[in-house]
XYZ file of C-alpha atoms in Angstrom:
746
model
C 0.351 58.627 27.943
C -1.606 57.077 25.342
C 1.226 54.810 24.547
C 1.893 53.913 28.257
C -1.453 53.469 29.057
C -1.534 50.852 26.315
C 1.420 48.924 26.822
C 0.666 48.641 31.010
C -2.679 47.089 29.365
C -0.387 44.711 27.159
C 2.220 43.832 30.369
C -1.044 42.819 32.417
C -2.296 40.997 29.630
C 0.782 38.451 29.940
C 0.380 38.928 34.001
C 4.364 39.522 34.557
C 2.504 42.756 37.000
C 1.215 39.968 39.188
C 4.395 38.512 40.738
C 7.145 41.451 41.785
C 10.137 40.544 41.410
C 11.621 39.975 45.032
C 13.829 37.452 44.161
C 14.805 38.410 40.898
C 18.634 37.376 40.183
C 21.101 39.686 39.440
C 22.897 37.532 36.792
C 19.833 36.338 34.910
C 20.371 33.346 35.485
C 16.462 33.016 35.590
C 15.953 32.219 39.214
C 12.440 30.622 40.737
C 10.322 34.326 41.788
C 9.658 33.064 45.193
C 6.468 36.030 45.155
C 4.734 33.315 42.212
C 1.438 30.853 42.503
C 4.136 28.482 41.177
C 5.461 28.137 44.838
C 2.176 26.823 46.097
C 3.069 23.282 46.876
C 6.703 23.276 46.536
C 8.740 23.010 50.134
C 11.367 25.262 52.275
C 13.757 23.488 53.981
C 10.642 21.086 55.824
C 7.615 23.952 55.163
C 5.622 22.544 52.681
C 3.419 26.004 50.956
C 0.247 25.687 50.484
C -1.360 29.004 49.963
C -0.655 32.513 49.497
C -2.200 34.360 52.137
C -0.764 37.697 52.344
C 0.956 39.945 51.094
C 3.379 43.263 51.848
C 6.660 44.945 51.912
C 8.730 42.880 53.179
C 7.264 40.070 51.254
C 4.430 37.005 50.728
C 3.437 35.037 52.864
C 2.607 31.908 52.856
C -0.108 29.158 54.079
C 2.580 26.513 55.295
C 2.798 22.717 57.161
C 5.903 21.153 58.268
C 7.053 17.933 55.709
C 8.159 15.656 58.555
C 5.653 15.367 60.914
C 7.887 17.337 63.909
C 4.829 20.321 63.754
C 1.778 18.860 63.341
C -0.638 22.895 63.541
C -0.185 25.395 60.154
C 2.151 27.910 59.984
C 3.044 31.080 57.950
C 6.290 31.424 55.971
C 7.246 34.622 54.709
C 9.303 35.444 51.983
C 11.267 38.483 52.360
C 12.813 40.573 49.748
C 15.822 39.390 48.611
C 18.583 39.751 51.066
C 22.617 39.342 51.552
C 24.663 36.423 52.641
C 25.053 38.431 55.786
C 21.531 38.397 56.296
C 21.400 34.768 56.455
C 23.818 34.288 58.582
C 21.864 37.037 60.963
C 18.704 35.185 60.872
C 20.442 31.857 61.319
C 21.966 33.024 64.687
C 18.978 35.412 65.868
C 16.479 32.830 65.660
C 17.257 31.496 68.535
C 17.231 34.692 70.383
C 13.981 35.359 69.002
C 12.811 32.069 69.285
C 12.820 32.662 73.247
C 10.023 35.303 73.194
C 7.261 33.368 73.959
C 4.372 35.397 75.605
C 0.958 34.317 74.728
C 0.062 37.720 72.868
C 3.689 37.284 70.649
C 3.010 35.497 67.575
C 6.150 33.089 67.829
C 8.919 32.944 65.569
C 9.587 28.755 64.674
C 12.420 29.010 61.778
C 14.068 31.237 59.105
C 16.597 30.027 56.549
C 17.414 31.112 52.821
C 15.012 30.296 49.482
C 16.647 31.226 46.204
C 18.543 34.175 47.721
C 15.313 35.139 49.707
C 15.575 34.939 53.087
C 11.773 33.438 55.147
C 10.505 33.301 58.748
C 8.171 30.197 59.647
C 5.900 32.036 61.805
C 2.953 31.279 64.483
C -0.690 31.471 61.926
C -2.608 33.974 63.473
C -5.851 34.170 61.619
C -7.282 37.818 63.607
C -8.801 41.308 62.416
C -6.118 44.409 63.699
C -5.858 46.331 66.295
C -8.708 48.979 65.143
C -10.964 47.692 63.038
C -12.099 45.039 65.678
C -12.211 47.946 67.757
C -14.387 49.517 65.460
C -16.287 47.356 63.826
C -17.980 46.263 67.585
C -17.941 49.259 69.093
C -15.685 48.612 71.895
C -16.139 51.533 74.583
C -13.046 53.915 75.589
C -12.532 51.347 78.270
C -12.363 47.588 76.833
C -10.169 49.282 74.260
C -8.325 50.599 76.385
C -7.965 46.715 78.144
C -7.036 45.893 74.340
C -4.385 47.555 74.478
C -2.667 46.433 77.836
C -2.764 43.723 75.755
C -0.557 45.071 72.751
C 1.683 47.159 75.743
C 2.388 43.743 78.022
C 3.774 41.951 74.591
C 5.876 44.778 73.817
C 7.471 45.181 77.587
C 8.027 41.180 77.450
C 10.335 41.643 74.498
C 11.598 44.832 75.076
C 12.516 42.825 79.119
C 14.515 40.557 76.770
C 16.421 42.796 74.364
C 14.008 42.912 71.373
C 12.470 45.917 69.614
C 9.576 45.998 66.973
C 10.404 49.385 65.272
C 7.461 48.328 63.161
C 4.288 49.028 64.790
C 1.209 48.909 64.082
C -2.146 48.054 63.574
C -1.435 45.744 60.306
C 0.769 43.905 62.915
C -1.384 43.825 66.254
C -3.936 41.311 65.236
C -6.697 40.279 67.584
C -8.151 36.374 68.356
C -11.108 35.602 70.312
C -10.433 32.077 72.748
C -12.629 29.386 73.445
C -14.646 31.898 75.087
C -15.259 34.582 73.401
C -12.608 37.001 74.911
C -10.370 39.305 72.717
C -7.042 38.431 72.830
C -3.996 40.996 71.204
C -1.397 38.872 68.936
C 1.544 40.662 68.077
C 2.801 39.846 64.657
C 6.745 40.278 63.378
C 8.287 40.805 66.187
C 12.187 41.496 66.487
C 11.972 40.573 62.300
C 12.270 44.656 61.705
C 15.525 44.788 63.420
C 17.055 41.949 61.717
C 16.670 43.486 59.139
C 17.547 46.815 59.743
C 20.669 45.259 60.371
C 21.953 44.188 57.144
C 19.449 47.104 55.672
C 16.789 44.687 53.940
C 12.843 46.088 53.370
C 13.814 49.668 54.567
C 11.190 52.023 53.647
C 13.009 54.939 55.182
C 16.487 55.060 55.480
C 16.417 55.241 58.907
C 15.685 51.579 58.813
C 13.083 49.111 58.809
C 9.452 51.176 59.629
C 5.947 52.852 58.629
C 6.095 56.565 58.701
C 2.907 56.947 59.975
C 4.265 54.720 63.455
C 7.497 55.613 63.133
C 9.187 57.823 65.913
C 11.371 61.084 64.720
C 14.591 59.169 65.537
C 13.488 56.344 63.162
C 13.181 59.163 60.525
C 16.023 61.226 61.349
C 17.696 57.562 61.324
C 18.641 58.294 64.480
C 19.634 55.571 67.083
C 15.983 53.103 67.794
C 15.898 52.311 70.798
C 12.761 50.858 73.276
C 11.563 54.273 72.947
C 10.917 53.851 70.215
C 7.974 50.955 70.700
C 6.521 53.372 72.978
C 6.650 56.169 70.955
C 4.399 53.434 68.359
C 2.626 52.523 71.293
C 1.997 55.985 71.668
C 0.615 56.573 67.734
C -1.379 53.046 68.364
C -3.230 54.452 71.437
C -4.295 57.651 69.170
C -5.861 56.077 66.348
C -7.577 53.437 69.046
C -9.187 55.839 70.567
C -9.903 58.360 67.963
C -10.284 56.151 64.751
C -7.710 58.419 62.738
C -4.281 58.471 63.039
C -2.272 61.434 64.277
C -0.962 63.055 61.282
C -2.048 62.676 57.197
C 1.043 61.166 55.789
C 0.427 60.602 52.127
C 1.013 61.894 49.159
C 4.301 63.959 50.857
C 7.376 63.450 50.078
C 10.255 62.066 52.448
C 11.266 65.552 53.389
C 8.045 66.619 54.047
C 7.194 63.500 56.187
C 10.567 63.768 58.912
C 9.569 67.826 59.821
C 5.812 66.917 60.351
C 6.521 63.455 62.351
C 9.689 65.580 64.297
C 8.169 69.563 64.362
C 4.738 69.351 64.458
C 2.266 68.723 67.275
C -0.183 66.157 66.871
C -3.398 67.762 68.016
C -4.462 66.078 70.801
C -7.019 62.736 71.086
C -9.731 64.530 72.149
C -9.756 67.826 69.585
C -9.746 65.096 67.391
C -13.013 63.230 68.067
C -16.527 64.289 68.283
C -17.744 66.165 71.017
C -19.259 62.984 72.893
C -16.118 61.236 72.983
C -13.841 64.197 73.254
C -14.817 64.628 76.421
C -14.016 61.455 77.613
C -10.734 61.212 76.601
C -9.750 64.649 77.915
C -7.295 65.506 80.475
C -5.246 62.337 81.831
C -5.776 60.128 78.304
C -4.613 63.343 76.316
C -1.699 63.291 78.885
C -0.723 60.280 78.477
C -0.836 60.051 74.668
C 2.015 63.309 74.950
C 3.334 61.907 77.383
C 4.125 58.527 74.999
C 4.491 60.645 71.326
C 7.143 63.358 72.957
C 9.282 64.469 70.027
C 11.916 63.500 72.407
C 12.765 59.317 73.577
C 14.205 61.112 77.384
C 10.459 62.975 78.031
C 8.240 59.520 76.574
C 7.619 56.834 79.561
C 10.897 55.091 80.517
C 9.231 51.483 79.038
C 5.581 50.221 77.675
C 5.524 48.866 81.518
C 5.515 52.633 82.870
C 2.324 53.514 79.819
C 0.289 50.324 81.002
C 0.982 51.623 84.831
C -0.389 54.668 84.148
C -3.200 52.855 81.656
C -4.282 51.110 85.215
C -4.544 54.082 86.917
C -6.734 56.125 84.726
C -9.199 52.673 84.804
C -8.620 52.369 88.686
C -9.938 55.943 89.092
C -6.445 57.137 90.498
C -3.630 59.580 89.467
C -1.800 59.102 85.885
C 1.344 60.076 86.267
C 1.606 61.114 83.653
C 0.342 64.782 84.973
C 1.533 67.339 87.086
C 1.513 66.920 90.494
C -1.698 68.932 91.876
C -3.421 68.950 95.455
C -6.424 69.679 93.606
C -6.229 66.691 90.581
C -5.208 64.171 93.780
C -7.718 65.670 96.073
C -10.171 64.031 92.805
C -9.058 61.302 92.028
C -8.905 60.344 95.779
C -12.860 61.638 96.122
C -14.124 59.547 92.945
C -12.114 56.093 94.032
C -13.770 56.747 97.397
C -16.823 58.726 97.039
C -18.667 56.814 100.526
C -16.238 57.463 102.229
C -14.936 61.058 101.872
C -18.393 61.689 102.136
C -18.909 60.268 105.673
C -15.404 62.029 106.451
C -16.574 65.642 105.510
C -19.640 65.166 107.466
C -17.284 63.647 110.757
C -14.897 67.136 110.405
C -17.762 69.245 109.673
C -19.436 68.345 112.777
C -16.281 68.680 114.329
C -15.805 71.876 113.750
C -19.604 72.772 114.313
C -18.743 70.660 117.474
C -15.185 71.687 118.834
C -16.218 75.813 117.686
C -19.860 75.813 119.340
C -17.986 74.240 122.380
C -15.235 76.298 122.938
C -17.147 79.432 122.580
C -20.248 77.971 124.993
C -17.201 78.067 127.787
C -15.395 81.629 127.192
C -19.133 83.636 127.594
C -21.216 81.264 129.805
C -18.836 80.301 132.038
C -21.051 80.454 134.619
C -23.244 77.773 133.407
C -21.375 74.763 134.496
C -23.400 72.433 132.886
C -24.183 73.684 129.497
C -20.200 74.085 129.432
C -19.623 70.073 131.144
C -22.402 68.781 128.347
C -20.674 71.415 125.250
C -16.839 69.750 126.697
C -18.454 66.189 125.930
C -19.883 66.830 122.891
C -16.108 67.755 121.778
C -13.829 65.292 123.163
C -16.005 62.782 121.302
C -15.691 64.489 118.204
C -12.206 64.444 118.796
C -12.563 60.715 119.474
C -14.011 60.577 116.551
C -11.835 62.372 114.094
C -9.023 60.487 116.220
C -10.851 56.264 116.519
C -13.194 56.198 113.546
C -12.376 58.928 110.980
C -8.529 58.040 111.205
C -9.363 54.034 111.144
C -11.222 53.569 108.688
C -8.839 55.829 106.610
C -6.020 53.934 107.422
C -6.076 51.404 105.194
C -6.717 52.860 101.875
C -4.096 54.028 99.221
C -2.404 57.185 99.579
C -3.676 58.400 103.057
C -0.665 58.680 104.886
C -0.898 62.779 104.634
C -4.431 62.807 105.453
C -3.299 60.608 108.358
C -1.256 63.086 109.260
C -3.229 65.817 109.019
C -6.369 63.864 111.117
C -3.963 62.757 114.248
C -2.837 66.136 114.410
C -5.777 68.228 114.597
C -7.175 65.720 117.246
C -4.295 65.537 119.066
C -4.550 69.261 119.075
C -7.944 69.327 120.230
C -7.324 66.551 122.857
C -4.302 68.455 124.667
C -6.807 71.907 125.029
C -9.665 69.971 126.427
C -7.066 68.299 128.646
C -5.565 71.624 130.102
C -9.908 72.585 131.055
C -10.065 69.490 132.474
C -7.380 68.915 135.020
C -6.552 65.304 136.252
C -8.791 63.367 133.864
C -7.625 59.209 133.757
C -9.945 58.676 130.606
C -8.553 61.499 128.968
C -5.091 61.352 129.250
C -6.170 58.278 128.089
C -6.772 59.439 124.803
C -4.347 61.884 125.102
C -1.742 58.889 125.149
C -3.582 57.086 122.123
C -3.148 60.479 119.989
C 0.566 60.279 120.594
C 0.434 56.692 119.751
C -1.309 57.570 116.321
C 0.996 60.429 115.587
C 4.075 58.529 116.261
C 3.026 55.565 113.659
C 2.177 58.386 110.933
C 5.449 60.187 111.843
C 7.737 56.833 111.699
C 6.896 53.441 112.607
C 8.850 50.991 110.320
C 6.141 48.864 110.090
C 2.853 50.744 109.169
C 2.371 53.382 106.263
C 4.825 56.194 107.764
C 6.478 59.879 106.848
C 10.238 57.431 108.018
C 11.385 60.303 110.378
C 11.993 57.829 113.171
C 13.426 59.752 116.007
C 10.742 62.380 115.715
C 8.029 59.038 115.864
C 9.787 57.872 118.837
C 9.789 61.564 120.718
C 5.854 61.073 120.247
C 5.426 57.429 121.541
C 7.322 58.820 124.964
C 5.004 61.080 125.579
C 2.455 59.242 124.933
C 3.830 57.073 127.709
C 4.132 60.675 129.848
C 0.832 61.231 130.204
C -0.119 58.001 130.359
C -1.986 57.371 134.296
C 0.482 56.262 136.312
C -2.587 54.223 138.859
C -5.195 54.645 137.133
C -8.546 53.692 138.125
C -10.291 50.020 137.909
C -12.432 50.848 135.285
C -9.544 51.819 133.035
C -6.836 49.825 134.608
C -7.033 47.330 131.414
C -7.087 49.809 128.843
C -4.206 51.710 130.278
C -1.680 48.458 130.437
C -2.909 47.380 126.782
C -1.679 51.339 125.753
C 1.295 50.751 127.198
C 2.366 47.338 126.050
C 1.418 48.605 122.564
C 3.821 52.557 123.525
C 6.628 50.015 124.740
C 5.750 47.550 121.499
C 6.124 51.317 118.717
C 9.205 52.479 120.822
C 10.877 49.071 120.469
C 10.273 49.020 116.047
C 11.263 51.865 116.255
C 15.196 51.587 118.748
C 15.070 48.278 116.363
C 15.112 49.948 113.099
C 17.524 52.285 114.265
C 20.542 50.021 114.691
C 19.706 48.522 118.449
C 17.888 44.972 118.508
C 18.827 44.561 121.933
C 16.877 47.268 123.073
C 14.273 46.875 121.315
C 13.735 42.838 122.356
C 13.698 44.975 126.271
C 11.488 47.384 124.946
C 9.018 43.973 124.017
C 10.038 42.718 127.081
C 8.193 45.190 128.940
C 5.486 44.969 126.312
C 4.257 41.023 126.605
C 4.538 42.101 130.484
C 1.738 44.278 129.959
C -0.244 42.398 127.785
C 0.035 39.033 129.106
C -1.471 40.351 132.609
C -4.600 41.497 130.533
C -4.629 38.019 128.825
C -4.163 36.372 132.407
C -6.959 38.976 133.711
C -9.604 38.019 131.431
C -8.883 34.873 129.510
C -11.354 34.485 127.769
C -10.861 37.834 125.951
C -9.969 36.916 121.838
C -8.245 40.450 121.150
C -6.440 40.443 124.615
C -4.499 36.569 122.752
C -4.594 38.322 119.561
C -2.525 41.214 120.887
C -0.420 38.998 123.307
C 0.460 37.291 119.825
C 1.376 39.748 117.909
C 3.764 40.676 120.922
C 5.820 37.324 120.072
C 5.872 38.553 116.743
C 7.818 41.040 117.197
C 9.678 39.278 120.359
C 10.757 37.237 117.818
C 11.347 39.482 114.913
C 14.104 41.077 117.271
C 15.927 38.493 118.684
C 16.099 36.695 115.725
C 15.036 36.056 112.698
C 17.101 36.947 109.284
C 14.730 39.763 107.944
C 14.561 41.871 110.674
C 17.613 43.871 112.850
C 17.928 40.785 115.395
C 20.109 39.961 118.557
C 21.330 36.285 117.110
C 18.912 34.384 118.946
C 16.984 31.877 116.063
C 16.050 29.456 118.288
C 14.104 32.285 120.987
C 12.994 33.790 117.638
C 11.377 30.047 116.564
C 9.995 29.626 119.820
C 8.284 32.571 120.356
C 6.665 31.864 117.114
C 5.854 28.526 117.920
C 3.443 30.483 120.837
C 2.368 32.887 118.609
C 0.745 29.836 116.768
C -0.304 28.766 119.566
C -2.191 31.385 120.688
C -3.673 32.222 117.220
C -5.581 28.435 117.342
C -7.007 29.512 120.262
C -9.007 32.051 119.095
C -12.421 31.714 117.516
C -12.139 32.080 113.646
C -15.583 34.269 114.485
C -14.199 36.794 116.576
C -12.427 38.875 113.944
C -11.279 36.598 110.400
C -9.856 38.841 108.534
C -7.067 39.753 110.600
C -6.863 36.405 112.297
C -5.710 35.241 108.681
C -3.427 37.643 108.295
C -1.427 37.480 111.419
C -1.834 33.276 110.344
C -0.276 33.958 107.045
C 2.453 36.610 108.911
C 3.290 33.123 111.753
C 4.426 31.094 108.438
C 6.491 33.936 106.371
C 8.985 34.058 109.655
C 8.563 30.157 109.996
C 9.981 30.275 106.901
C 12.364 32.508 107.188
C 13.712 31.034 109.651
C 14.416 27.331 108.378
C 16.087 29.285 104.343
C 18.240 30.749 107.450
C 18.960 27.568 109.090
C 19.611 25.827 105.424
C 16.356 24.100 104.456
C 15.029 25.586 102.103
C 12.113 22.272 101.117
C 10.674 23.253 104.501
C 10.884 27.455 103.630
C 8.937 26.212 101.096
C 6.748 24.434 102.531
C 5.575 27.162 105.107
C 6.353 30.037 102.173
C 3.495 28.547 99.754
C 1.536 28.370 102.624
C 1.977 32.092 103.325
C 1.521 33.178 100.276
C -2.108 30.488 99.442
C -3.092 32.752 102.771
C -2.730 35.866 102.226
C -4.262 35.895 98.309
C -7.903 34.193 100.003
C -7.437 37.069 102.618
C -6.722 39.268 98.670
C -10.138 38.028 97.485
C -11.413 38.964 101.389
C -10.513 42.862 101.661
C -7.892 43.486 98.141
C -9.157 47.473 99.338
C -6.554 46.647 101.902
C -2.910 48.086 101.423
C -1.518 46.034 103.512
C -2.997 42.393 102.178
C -1.918 43.703 99.049
C 1.811 44.204 100.908
C 1.568 41.141 102.294
C 0.806 38.776 98.647
C 3.577 40.415 97.799
C 6.284 39.908 100.761
C 4.780 36.574 99.692
C 5.598 36.671 96.330
C 9.565 37.794 97.526
C 10.108 35.324 99.789
C 8.893 32.320 97.391
C 11.505 33.844 94.693
C 14.250 34.160 97.565
C 13.686 29.795 98.685
C 13.726 29.247 94.983
C 16.747 31.444 94.009
C 18.704 29.894 97.271
C 16.749 25.870 95.338
C 18.638 26.981 91.883
C 14.491 27.724 90.076
C 15.605 31.208 89.001
C 13.372 31.271 86.132
C 10.967 30.452 88.635
C 12.301 33.118 90.983
C 12.416 35.622 88.399
C 8.610 35.926 88.097
C 8.257 35.493 91.898
C 10.166 38.889 92.727
C 8.465 40.369 89.661
C 5.072 39.570 91.302
C 6.316 41.329 94.030
C 7.299 44.412 92.571
C 4.495 44.813 90.221
C 2.945 45.286 93.711
C 4.419 47.146 95.744
C 5.698 49.657 92.659
C 1.616 50.053 92.949
C 1.952 50.971 96.371
C 4.397 52.722 96.296
C 2.870 55.133 93.335
C -0.048 55.134 95.529
C 1.200 56.692 98.612
C 5.060 57.948 97.595
C 4.839 59.832 100.982
C 4.886 56.500 102.159
C 8.385 56.437 103.333
C 7.744 51.794 104.206
C 6.219 51.776 100.167
C 9.019 53.726 99.596
C 11.955 50.980 101.000
C 9.809 47.729 100.290
C 9.974 48.449 96.823
C 13.358 49.201 97.038
C 14.081 46.118 98.648
C 12.355 44.203 96.329
C 13.699 45.838 93.042
C 17.099 45.139 95.433
C 16.367 41.570 95.211
C 14.654 41.505 91.772
C 18.504 42.601 90.130
C 20.418 40.305 92.372
C 18.785 36.587 90.889
C 18.781 38.072 86.780
C 22.953 39.211 86.717
C 24.088 39.444 91.327
C 26.532 36.976 92.167
C 25.436 33.360 91.850
C 23.471 31.871 91.696
C 21.657 34.488 89.015
C 20.813 34.062 85.424
C 23.499 36.258 84.801
C 21.735 39.253 82.634
C 23.876 42.243 84.256
C 22.638 44.520 82.109
C 18.843 43.716 83.263
C 19.843 44.155 86.589
C 22.109 46.733 87.029
C 18.276 48.922 86.188
C 16.733 47.538 88.809
C 19.666 48.232 91.368
C 20.343 51.661 90.196
C 16.358 52.105 90.411
C 16.828 50.998 94.319
C 19.498 52.734 95.353
C 17.750 55.936 93.911
C 14.441 54.866 96.025
C 16.755 54.787 99.213
C 18.527 57.568 99.497
C 16.367 60.011 100.129
C 15.038 57.766 102.808
C 18.700 58.283 104.443
C 18.934 62.389 103.858
C 15.110 62.590 105.467
C 16.028 60.593 108.580
C 19.765 59.402 109.305
C 19.111 57.567 111.539
C 17.179 54.675 110.180
C 19.913 52.334 110.519
C 18.096 49.658 108.833
C 17.716 51.721 105.460
C 21.227 52.461 105.226
C 22.420 48.901 105.461
C 19.727 48.344 102.905
C 21.549 50.982 100.431
C 24.717 49.938 100.694
C 24.230 46.695 99.734
C 22.074 48.030 97.270
C 25.160 50.914 96.146
C 27.929 46.982 96.718
C 25.016 45.218 94.111
C 25.087 48.698 91.839
C 29.208 47.951 91.758
C 28.615 44.427 90.875
C 27.056 44.812 87.863
C 28.995 47.415 86.008
């Protein structure tokens, strides 16, 4: 031991151990050691090395500048361990692929080459602090750490979509810088380098490929197949350490066999268990579950992608149920109540009042029939309570995310109460209007294809017909306007169902009947903004079923164009103060419909102008009413329409961006309200179009493998719609189209 120490001291004095032999020539020809400080000032191709700034298991990093002046900013040059001729060829080929990773959270790869047998890579120079250290030094809260981590997920998802897997995600490869405003910005380093090196066998820390064991997935440790699921696992480990300040496993000093056993077989403590009690309470529940799913031992039990992991973290931050947890009524109810505390309290109060009022009315009616006046008063109270549930409570929750099942309960209970009251009231025309309105709302929840619904067209049609049947044939003058409007709306909803069942001509006939009622009301009360708006919507629907290519239509585009222009005239006659949000939404819809007609008639420039105006209007409305699911869906539709016209104009990358924005919105709406058939069908259509621009028939980007996944997901979403409601001809046509698209990219 003393001799060894003495030899060590002697060698250290000579300085030999200060220079790792990264590229020692095996033939002993005296090749220059590229890790030596003597390389500072030397040129590697067009890059001049200025300063050694770091070392690691893969090699040495230098600050450098380009010698020919073609690139002014400083870069980082990483000299890797000695490679092979095959690696040099791969670097040249893959440089073009990795150079296309243009993402604000990924350090760019600019160039590559070989110096004296050692490959080098030229990358964006990032001056920052490792992710976990940055969070610890600034005492970031859990929510702040999650928002920082979401940038990491976004970068990984982007690269994975471009078929690049990192394989070596760890805190030292995730630096945090700050922009001019002091906002943190994540930068991922070495993206794609690990994949390149592993294929050549260079710079391996384990037999399974380039990796760091503490962050490696079980399949990496075993030497199995590496996929995007491997990056998802590493993200889970990174999130664990970011939240708790410690790694899930301590592998220091372990043998390779011990490391494999721990990583592959041992379940780490949950983040809440690895933290102090105060932090543990914050992490317990959703975050424990999210991390556990990301770090599942089997790849198929993890999140399908970095996007899916990010989506669950977004849902957690928004107070919504995370997909990693098994669905349960209690869990979803707690999340819903936490997000809508005031609204839920109001609903509970009304329900309690309704139950109390209704119970009192029926009980008193049975035991005190001779007290006619008292019974009538209680009858009125019960009716008012039912109306409050049907109109006030239902309409408040109708546009909230995930409210479709709750709406069904509200309208069915209200309908039951009103029906029992009608049996007692006899020929009460006002009560008949309430009953017809209840049937209308039941039909909307069951299967109105233009609203959040349960996907049951035939049941919806039966409910609308019941509503028409209970309406008074000759209502008194005081109820004539209300009865006429309600009859028109029921005809309109029947038209919606009829069109989606594959009969646009029948839908037009029903819309004609609706327009007669709407026009009659508008003529009777010409100063009413409500009547003008209702008539405008009638023309919108008539135009949709006359000739809009995006709806089941009768092939009459000229009639559709006339309807949409009539709609715009009506909207322009409504004062801005009447109902500004509704008015703005209808204008956005009008421009969208005009754009579709222009595109179908071969005028993409006019379509692009109309779609752009529609998107601007809808985004403005989303700023006013961000909680509305209808408004959010409208913004998604506007992006989708832009994607359609941009694809037709050959602007494929811009089209892809627009479709991706639409699908992100649609997916959020569907995951919030999975029983909503409209949300399911809308997402399926968006995925179908996204797949088409990626790899469908020309014009497309030719990325058939990417397209295949989106087309398959579209088919999987549409098949349950048809199983639930075989009468949905629109969904069947979409399913047939999605299946053809999937077959075309296989």
